mmCIF file of C-alpha atoms and ligand atoms in Angstrom:
data_model
loop_
_atom_site.group_PDB
_atom_site.id
_atom_site.type_symbol
_atom_site.label_atom_id
_atom_site.label_comp_id
_atom_site.label_asym_id
_atom_site.label_seq_id
_atom_site.Cartn_x
_atom_site.Cartn_y
_atom_site.Cartn_z
ATOM 1 C CA MET A 1346 99.962 99.504 92.448
ATOM 2 C CA LYS A 1347 102.570 96.884 92.239
ATOM 3 C CA LYS A 1348 106.167 97.515 92.776
ATOM 4 C CA ASP A 1349 107.486 94.479 93.367
ATOM 5 C CA GLY A 1350 110.200 93.419 90.954
ATOM 6 C CA LEU A 1351 110.114 96.013 89.193
ATOM 7 C CA LEU A 1352 113.407 98.223 87.620
ATOM 8 C CA ALA A 1353 114.146 101.749 87.855
ATOM 9 C CA TYR A 1354 116.954 103.732 85.684
ATOM 10 C CA PHE A 1355 118.713 105.616 88.625
ATOM 11 C CA LYS A 1356 122.622 106.332 89.013
ATOM 12 C CA GLY A 1357 123.176 105.636 85.875
ATOM 13 C CA GLN A 1358 122.006 102.136 85.571
ATOM 14 C CA GLN A 1359 119.095 99.798 85.864
ATOM 15 C CA VAL A 1360 118.199 98.853 89.796
ATOM 16 C CA PRO A 1361 115.725 97.703 91.906
ATOM 17 C CA LEU A 1362 113.053 100.226 92.405
ATOM 18 C CA ALA A 1363 113.356 99.365 96.288
ATOM 19 C CA ASP A 1364 116.818 100.465 96.234
ATOM 20 C CA ALA A 1365 116.550 103.904 93.993
ATOM 21 C CA LYS A 1366 116.688 106.067 97.007
ATOM 22 C CA VAL A 1367 118.264 109.658 98.007
ATOM 23 C CA SER A 1368 119.724 110.733 101.188
ATOM 24 C CA VAL A 1369 116.840 113.191 102.918
ATOM 25 C CA LEU A 1370 119.681 115.813 102.663
ATOM 26 C CA THR A 1371 119.221 115.555 98.441
ATOM 27 C CA HIS A 1372 118.900 119.452 97.786
ATOM 28 C CA ALA A 1373 115.568 118.841 95.459
ATOM 29 C CA PHE A 1374 114.104 116.892 98.811
ATOM 30 C CA LEU A 1375 114.433 119.810 100.762
ATOM 31 C CA TYR A 1376 113.504 122.947 98.235
ATOM 32 C CA GLY A 1377 111.552 120.988 95.010
ATOM 33 C CA THR A 1378 114.331 121.600 92.895
ATOM 34 C CA ALA A 1379 113.717 118.933 90.134
ATOM 35 C CA VAL A 1380 111.742 118.700 87.119
ATOM 36 C CA PHE A 1381 110.018 115.599 85.693
ATOM 37 C CA GLU A 1382 107.710 114.354 83.203
ATOM 38 C CA GLY A 1383 104.457 111.629 82.830
ATOM 39 C CA ILE A 1384 104.462 109.656 79.911
ATOM 40 C CA ARG A 1385 101.857 106.742 79.354
ATOM 41 C CA GLY A 1386 102.647 103.208 77.899
ATOM 42 C CA TYR A 1387 99.481 101.465 76.412
ATOM 43 C CA ARG A 1388 98.998 97.779 75.437
ATOM 44 C CA SER A 1389 98.776 97.939 71.886
ATOM 45 C CA ALA A 1390 94.739 97.164 70.895
ATOM 46 C CA ALA A 1391 96.817 93.955 68.860
ATOM 47 C CA GLY A 1392 98.764 93.231 72.120
ATOM 48 C CA GLY A 1393 101.766 92.413 73.009
ATOM 49 C CA ASP A 1394 103.704 95.405 72.572
ATOM 50 C CA VAL A 1395 103.827 98.617 74.726
ATOM 51 C CA LEU A 1396 103.234 101.635 72.765
ATOM 52 C CA ILE A 1397 105.015 104.808 74.787
ATOM 53 C CA PHE A 1398 102.651 108.055 74.010
ATOM 54 C CA ARG A 1399 104.972 110.892 72.669
ATOM 55 C CA LEU A 1400 108.518 109.858 74.090
ATOM 56 C CA ARG A 1401 110.561 112.695 72.512
ATOM 57 C CA GLU A 1402 107.720 115.484 72.784
ATOM 58 C CA HIS A 1403 107.881 115.032 76.414
ATOM 59 C CA TYR A 1404 111.557 114.600 77.014
ATOM 60 C CA GLN A 1405 111.875 118.058 74.907
ATOM 61 C CA ARG A 1406 109.538 119.779 77.193
ATOM 62 C CA LEU A 1407 111.746 118.231 80.102
ATOM 63 C CA GLU A 1408 115.277 119.523 77.848
ATOM 64 C CA ARG A 1409 112.899 122.963 78.546
ATOM 65 C CA SER A 1410 111.761 122.402 82.377
ATOM 66 C CA CYS A 1411 115.919 122.056 83.133
ATOM 67 C CA ARG A 1412 116.395 125.282 80.471
ATOM 68 C CA ILE A 1413 114.069 127.484 82.975
ATOM 69 C CA LEU A 1414 115.747 126.004 85.489
ATOM 70 C CA ASP A 1415 119.288 126.650 85.448
ATOM 71 C CA MET A 1416 119.589 123.207 85.158
ATOM 72 C CA GLN A 1417 122.537 121.340 82.911
ATOM 73 C CA PRO A 1418 120.437 118.335 81.774
ATOM 74 C CA THR A 1419 122.761 114.708 82.146
ATOM 75 C CA HIS A 1420 121.200 113.057 78.330
ATOM 76 C CA ASP A 1421 119.990 114.172 75.585
ATOM 77 C CA VAL A 1422 116.650 113.467 74.306
ATOM 78 C CA ASP A 1423 117.763 110.561 72.311
ATOM 79 C CA SER A 1424 119.445 109.135 75.768
ATOM 80 C CA LEU A 1425 116.493 109.165 77.227
ATOM 81 C CA CYS A 1426 114.086 108.008 75.184
ATOM 82 C CA ARG A 1427 116.632 105.038 74.393
ATOM 83 C CA LEU A 1428 116.997 104.558 78.259
ATOM 84 C CA THR A 1429 113.153 104.482 78.628
ATOM 85 C CA VAL A 1430 112.839 102.194 75.954
ATOM 86 C CA GLU A 1431 115.402 99.342 77.586
ATOM 87 C CA LEU A 1432 113.458 100.563 80.760
ATOM 88 C CA VAL A 1433 110.351 99.459 79.574
ATOM 89 C CA ARG A 1434 111.524 96.176 77.863
ATOM 90 C CA ALA A 1435 113.250 94.967 81.048
ATOM 91 C CA ASN A 1436 109.907 95.351 83.285
ATOM 92 C CA ARG A 1437 108.113 93.111 80.434
ATOM 93 C CA PHE A 1438 105.022 94.789 81.059
ATOM 94 C CA GLN A 1439 102.155 92.835 80.786
ATOM 95 C CA GLU A 1440 99.299 96.325 80.886
ATOM 96 C CA ASP A 1441 99.073 100.197 80.895
ATOM 97 C CA ILE A 1442 101.669 101.767 82.495
ATOM 98 C CA TYR A 1443 103.310 105.398 83.597
ATOM 99 C CA ILE A 1444 106.907 106.712 83.456
ATOM 100 C CA ARG A 1445 108.005 108.972 85.898
ATOM 101 C CA PRO A 1446 111.330 110.775 84.710
ATOM 102 C CA ILE A 1447 112.639 112.856 87.520
ATOM 103 C CA ALA A 1448 115.879 115.381 86.733
ATOM 104 C CA TYR A 1449 116.810 116.237 90.368
ATOM 105 C CA LYS A 1450 119.577 118.506 91.939
ATOM 106 C CA SER A 1451 121.279 116.566 93.655
ATOM 107 C CA ALA A 1452 123.763 118.098 95.912
ATOM 108 C CA GLU A 1453 123.494 117.071 99.642
ATOM 109 C CA ARG A 1454 123.627 120.196 101.631
ATOM 110 C CA ILE A 1455 121.804 122.615 103.389
ATOM 111 C CA GLY A 1456 121.696 125.954 101.095
ATOM 112 C CA VAL A 1457 118.704 127.123 98.625
ATOM 113 C CA HIS A 1458 121.148 127.955 95.699
ATOM 114 C CA LEU A 1459 120.647 125.768 92.948
ATOM 115 C CA SER A 1460 125.003 123.934 92.296
ATOM 116 C CA GLU A 1461 125.865 121.641 89.383
ATOM 117 C CA GLU A 1462 125.225 118.389 90.766
ATOM 118 C CA THR A 1463 122.074 116.880 88.864
ATOM 119 C CA GLU A 1464 120.774 113.389 88.084
ATOM 120 C CA VAL A 1465 118.425 111.752 86.201
ATOM 121 C CA VAL A 1466 116.622 108.690 87.505
ATOM 122 C CA ILE A 1467 113.546 107.077 85.563
ATOM 123 C CA VAL A 1468 110.368 105.238 87.444
ATOM 124 C CA THR A 1469 107.983 103.232 85.437
ATOM 125 C CA VAL A 1470 104.779 101.505 87.388
ATOM 126 C CA PRO A 1471 101.414 99.531 85.840
ATOM 127 C CA PHE A 1472 99.416 102.096 85.465
ATOM 128 C CA GLY A 1473 95.097 102.416 85.399
ATOM 129 C CA LYS A 1474 92.531 104.629 85.274
ATOM 130 C CA TYR A 1475 93.878 108.027 87.128
ATOM 131 C CA LEU A 1476 89.912 109.495 87.509
ATOM 132 C CA GLU A 1477 87.728 107.040 89.794
ATOM 133 C CA ASP A 1478 85.157 106.359 87.450
ATOM 134 C CA GLU A 1479 83.758 107.268 83.143
ATOM 135 C CA LYS A 1480 81.323 109.290 84.632
ATOM 136 C CA PRO A 1481 81.872 113.158 83.625
ATOM 137 C CA ILE A 1482 83.559 114.825 85.810
ATOM 138 C CA SER A 1483 82.450 118.112 88.829
ATOM 139 C CA LEU A 1484 84.750 121.181 88.319
ATOM 140 C CA GLY A 1485 85.187 123.987 90.988
ATOM 141 C CA VAL A 1486 86.659 127.718 90.746
ATOM 142 C CA SER A 1487 89.292 126.777 93.437
ATOM 143 C CA SER A 1488 89.932 130.218 95.914
ATOM 144 C CA TRP A 1489 94.162 129.185 95.260
ATOM 145 C CA ARG A 1490 95.026 131.343 92.109
ATOM 146 C CA ARG A 1491 97.846 129.825 89.958
ATOM 147 C CA THR A 1492 101.137 130.679 90.322
ATOM 148 C CA GLU A 1493 102.953 133.063 88.003
ATOM 149 C CA ASP A 1494 104.995 133.180 85.668
ATOM 150 C CA ASN A 1495 107.569 135.308 87.412
ATOM 151 C CA ALA A 1496 107.171 133.605 90.775
ATOM 152 C CA ILE A 1497 107.488 129.799 89.790
ATOM 153 C CA PRO A 1498 106.640 129.270 85.908
ATOM 154 C CA GLY A 1499 103.672 126.910 85.112
ATOM 155 C CA ARG A 1500 105.684 126.344 81.736
ATOM 156 C CA ALA A 1501 108.189 124.016 83.574
ATOM 157 C CA LYS A 1502 107.193 121.077 85.249
ATOM 158 C CA VAL A 1503 108.811 121.588 88.237
ATOM 159 C CA ASN A 1504 108.520 119.122 91.193
ATOM 160 C CA GLY A 1505 108.347 121.877 94.111
ATOM 161 C CA SER A 1506 105.428 124.291 92.079
ATOM 162 C CA TYR A 1507 102.865 121.082 92.398
ATOM 163 C CA VAL A 1508 102.464 122.685 95.384
ATOM 164 C CA ASN A 1509 99.922 125.163 94.145
ATOM 165 C CA LEU A 1510 98.072 122.567 92.533
ATOM 166 C CA ALA A 1511 97.810 119.955 95.541
ATOM 167 C CA LEU A 1512 96.530 122.460 97.384
ATOM 168 C CA ALA A 1513 94.039 123.285 95.215
ATOM 169 C CA ALA A 1514 92.973 119.787 94.124
ATOM 170 C CA SER A 1515 92.504 118.860 97.721
ATOM 171 C CA GLU A 1516 90.389 122.250 98.572
ATOM 172 C CA ALA A 1517 87.884 121.431 95.767
ATOM 173 C CA ARG A 1518 87.656 117.540 96.728
ATOM 174 C CA GLY A 1519 87.081 118.895 100.483
ATOM 175 C CA ALA A 1520 83.850 120.985 98.577
ATOM 176 C CA GLY A 1521 82.937 117.748 97.139
ATOM 177 C CA PHE A 1522 84.459 118.550 93.951
ATOM 178 C CA ASP A 1523 86.089 115.885 91.218
ATOM 179 C CA GLU A 1524 88.897 118.028 90.303
ATOM 180 C CA ALA A 1525 89.985 122.349 90.347
ATOM 181 C CA ILE A 1526 90.454 124.920 87.517
ATOM 182 C CA LEU A 1527 92.904 127.332 88.544
ATOM 183 C CA LEU A 1528 92.474 131.358 87.928
ATOM 184 C CA ASN A 1529 95.661 133.558 87.367
ATOM 185 C CA GLU A 1530 95.929 137.008 89.589
ATOM 186 C CA ASP A 1531 93.705 138.345 86.763
ATOM 187 C CA GLY A 1532 91.028 136.289 87.187
ATOM 188 C CA HIS A 1533 91.596 134.619 83.366
ATOM 189 C CA VAL A 1534 91.269 130.705 83.469
ATOM 190 C CA SER A 1535 94.250 129.052 82.929
ATOM 191 C CA GLU A 1536 94.602 125.134 84.425
ATOM 192 C CA ALA A 1537 93.211 122.287 86.236
ATOM 193 C CA ALA A 1538 95.487 120.486 88.731
ATOM 194 C CA GLY A 1539 97.339 118.661 86.175
ATOM 195 C CA MET A 1540 95.623 118.626 83.035
ATOM 196 C CA ASN A 1541 94.407 121.446 80.646
ATOM 197 C CA LEU A 1542 91.215 122.771 79.266
ATOM 198 C CA PHE A 1543 89.257 122.767 76.988
ATOM 199 C CA LEU A 1544 85.709 124.339 76.515
ATOM 200 C CA VAL A 1545 83.407 124.011 73.388
ATOM 201 C CA ARG A 1546 81.197 126.698 72.255
ATOM 202 C CA ASP A 1547 79.280 127.165 69.406
ATOM 203 C CA GLY A 1548 80.931 124.005 68.073
ATOM 204 C CA ARG A 1549 84.601 125.475 68.676
ATOM 205 C CA LEU A 1550 86.962 124.479 70.808
ATOM 206 C CA ILE A 1551 88.154 127.207 73.047
ATOM 207 C CA THR A 1552 91.759 126.601 75.321
ATOM 208 C CA PRO A 1553 93.907 129.218 77.407
ATOM 209 C CA GLY A 1554 96.427 130.745 75.864
ATOM 210 C CA VAL A 1555 100.459 129.705 76.647
ATOM 211 C CA SER A 1556 100.826 132.915 78.215
ATOM 212 C CA ALA A 1557 97.679 131.814 81.017
ATOM 213 C CA ASN A 1558 100.485 130.579 83.400
ATOM 214 C CA LEU A 1559 99.777 126.844 81.816
ATOM 215 C CA LEU A 1560 102.277 123.740 81.533
ATOM 216 C CA GLU A 1561 102.096 123.273 77.443
ATOM 217 C CA GLY A 1562 100.250 120.071 77.444
ATOM 218 C CA VAL A 1563 101.540 117.256 75.574
ATOM 219 C CA THR A 1564 97.444 115.686 75.740
ATOM 220 C CA ARG A 1565 96.338 119.777 74.543
ATOM 221 C CA ASP A 1566 98.791 119.528 71.651
ATOM 222 C CA SER A 1567 97.523 116.341 70.736
ATOM 223 C CA ILE A 1568 93.508 117.337 70.898
ATOM 224 C CA ARG A 1569 94.229 120.134 68.993
ATOM 225 C CA THR A 1570 95.886 118.886 66.051
ATOM 226 C CA LEU A 1571 93.197 116.162 66.141
ATOM 227 C CA ALA A 1572 90.213 118.119 66.602
ATOM 228 C CA VAL A 1573 91.524 120.594 63.268
ATOM 229 C CA GLU A 1574 93.134 117.491 61.172
ATOM 230 C CA GLU A 1575 90.235 114.929 62.054
ATOM 231 C CA LEU A 1576 86.732 116.771 62.973
ATOM 232 C CA GLY A 1577 87.610 120.122 60.787
ATOM 233 C CA VAL A 1578 87.146 121.612 64.174
ATOM 234 C CA LYS A 1579 88.647 125.250 64.597
ATOM 235 C CA VAL A 1580 90.245 125.993 67.877
ATOM 236 C CA GLU A 1581 90.682 129.409 69.703
ATOM 237 C CA GLU A 1582 93.505 129.491 71.566
ATOM 238 C CA ARG A 1583 92.960 132.847 74.093
ATOM 239 C CA GLN A 1584 92.068 134.320 77.231
ATOM 240 C CA VAL A 1585 89.340 132.352 78.898
ATOM 241 C CA ASP A 1586 87.069 134.625 81.149
ATOM 242 C CA ARG A 1587 85.700 132.588 84.375
ATOM 243 C CA THR A 1588 82.080 133.152 83.602
ATOM 244 C CA GLU A 1589 82.663 131.496 80.150
ATOM 245 C CA LEU A 1590 83.005 128.087 81.995
ATOM 246 C CA TYR A 1591 79.281 128.456 83.170
ATOM 247 C CA VAL A 1592 78.374 129.176 79.289
ATOM 248 C CA ALA A 1593 80.133 126.709 77.579
ATOM 249 C CA ASP A 1594 78.632 124.096 75.961
ATOM 250 C CA GLU A 1595 80.795 121.042 76.857
ATOM 251 C CA ALA A 1596 84.186 121.114 78.622
ATOM 252 C CA PHE A 1597 86.631 118.490 78.549
ATOM 253 C CA LEU A 1598 89.927 118.265 80.762
ATOM 254 C CA VAL A 1599 92.824 116.672 79.109
ATOM 255 C CA GLY A 1600 96.717 115.021 80.369
ATOM 256 C CA THR A 1601 98.755 112.047 80.262
ATOM 257 C CA ALA A 1602 97.007 110.918 83.066
ATOM 258 C CA ALA A 1603 93.442 111.963 82.873
ATOM 259 C CA GLN A 1604 93.666 111.222 78.951
ATOM 260 C CA VAL A 1605 90.414 113.513 77.637
ATOM 261 C CA ALA A 1606 88.078 113.730 80.891
ATOM 262 C CA PRO A 1607 84.177 114.911 80.350
ATOM 263 C CA VAL A 1608 83.242 117.763 82.203
ATOM 264 C CA GLY A 1609 79.925 117.118 83.578
ATOM 265 C CA SER A 1610 79.555 120.613 85.543
ATOM 266 C CA ILE A 1611 81.789 124.038 86.780
ATOM 267 C CA ASP A 1612 80.997 125.456 90.225
ATOM 268 C CA ARG A 1613 77.436 123.618 90.671
ATOM 269 C CA ARG A 1614 75.954 124.310 87.094
ATOM 270 C CA VAL A 1615 75.447 121.724 84.250
ATOM 271 C CA LEU A 1616 76.957 121.664 81.250
ATOM 272 C CA GLY A 1617 74.593 121.129 78.832
ATOM 273 C CA ASP A 1618 72.423 117.632 79.955
ATOM 274 C CA GLY A 1619 75.678 117.181 82.016
ATOM 275 C CA LYS A 1620 76.000 114.245 80.008
ATOM 276 C CA PRO A 1621 79.782 114.051 77.633
ATOM 277 C CA GLY A 1622 78.711 116.176 74.708
ATOM 278 C CA PRO A 1623 79.478 114.748 71.141
ATOM 279 C CA ILE A 1624 82.899 116.674 70.167
ATOM 280 C CA THR A 1625 84.197 115.865 73.649
ATOM 281 C CA ALA A 1626 82.712 112.199 72.839
ATOM 282 C CA ARG A 1627 84.523 112.129 69.832
ATOM 283 C CA LEU A 1628 87.527 113.363 70.595
ATOM 284 C CA LYS A 1629 87.581 111.154 73.704
ATOM 285 C CA ASP A 1630 87.065 107.794 71.308
ATOM 286 C CA LEU A 1631 89.427 109.243 68.825
ATOM 287 C CA TYR A 1632 92.443 109.700 71.529
ATOM 288 C CA GLY A 1633 91.635 106.211 72.917
ATOM 289 C CA ARG A 1634 92.247 104.831 69.415
ATOM 290 C CA VAL A 1635 95.640 106.563 68.696
ATOM 291 C CA VAL A 1636 97.080 105.974 72.152
ATOM 292 C CA ARG A 1637 96.485 101.935 71.273
ATOM 293 C CA GLY A 1638 97.577 102.665 68.140
ATOM 294 C CA GLN A 1639 94.805 102.131 65.599
ATOM 295 C CA VAL A 1640 94.984 105.100 63.396
ATOM 296 C CA SER A 1641 97.983 105.051 60.945
ATOM 297 C CA LYS A 1642 98.212 108.662 60.581
ATOM 298 C CA TYR A 1643 99.775 109.089 63.804
ATOM 299 C CA ALA A 1644 101.517 106.056 64.582
ATOM 300 C CA SER A 1645 104.472 108.545 64.945
ATOM 301 C CA TRP A 1646 103.325 109.429 68.202
ATOM 302 C CA ASN A 1647 103.706 105.808 69.440
ATOM 303 C CA THR A 1648 107.156 104.429 70.812
ATOM 304 C CA ARG A 1649 106.811 100.467 70.212
ATOM 305 C CA VAL A 1650 108.264 98.408 73.075
ATOM 306 C CA ALA A 1651 108.216 94.708 71.421
ATOM 307 C CA GLY A 1652 107.028 92.002 74.295
HETATM 308 N N1 LIG B 1777 98.781 121.118 83.339
HETATM 309 C C1 LIG B 1777 99.560 120.398 84.587
HETATM 310 C C2 LIG B 1777 100.242 121.573 85.287
HETATM 311 C C3 LIG B 1777 100.249 118.661 84.696
HETATM 312 O O1 LIG B 1777 100.870 119.129 85.693
HETATM 313 C C4 LIG B 1777 99.671 118.068 83.183
HETATM 314 C C5 LIG B 1777 100.522 116.739 83.236
HETATM 315 N N2 LIG B 1777 101.553 116.646 82.624
HETATM 316 C C6 LIG B 1777 98.927 118.955 82.198
HETATM 317 C C7 LIG B 1777 98.919 120.291 82.439
HETATM 318 C C8 LIG B 1777 98.611 118.244 81.307
HETATM 319 O O2 LIG B 1777 100.071 118.163 80.377
HETATM 320 P P1 LIG B 1777 100.057 117.000 79.627
HETATM 321 O O3 LIG B 1777 99.118 116.328 77.974
HETATM 322 O O4 LIG B 1777 101.481 117.017 78.515
HETATM 323 O O5 LIG B 1777 100.490 115.747 80.340
#
């Protein structure tokens, strides 16, 4: 990843990324007390501009994450959107990018309780593919359970909670799978490590409901809208059994980084013929065009930063 010459927003101003540093005594470093977002910017299909995908929705979620962590946001959603656009413009990107805003507990002291001080940092970096290749991915059901809402809530994008997902993702790779699927303590399906899940059964989309300890994904919402509005496909949001994973006609993961990732097998049961199914393929293609500004009906999802 190229880091030289990049600017970050840190302590109220744009600074070289190399200078955006915090003390090892920072509360967020000691205890994981920070909330963050992952946002993508795409070079528009027409060239020149960067299109930031659903910028406002990401900052609205950051605000909700702050509320759950009882953090007083230092900036409102409008200011964060403006600061991000200014930062992307200042970095003069020629490629697809990833934006990582973090609101963190900045007090420098030992002691786990939360105090008032909060800072916001925004980092933007060039970003290509997240998953290794284009072939359908293999999933393994993790032995690690998704953290419960009353322990570390998945609804908030809290930095420290990613320990749960890191354990699951590493276990999956060690066992020869590409990605992990986490179950809740009650044995029902939650989400993947950094991605939400959709299944296709009998022409309908199925995705675990918001009470399944998952992050309420922006891509999940976008895909649901596109499926209903553009493909006329019904979407069921409900509890999903583990064994429904094995009997699905199609499955795919969605997330800002992974976009739409077709699943070829789950716990070594091959889905269909192991290739992306028809509904998955259509949604992947449509999503790819929407994020690059090629579908005018969804132009309001793209924040344009002139190149
Ligand atoms: N679940 C988790 C735990 C995630 O970290 C992410 C990535 N932000 C997602 C789901 C997908 O969310 P989004 O589509 O908003 O990127």
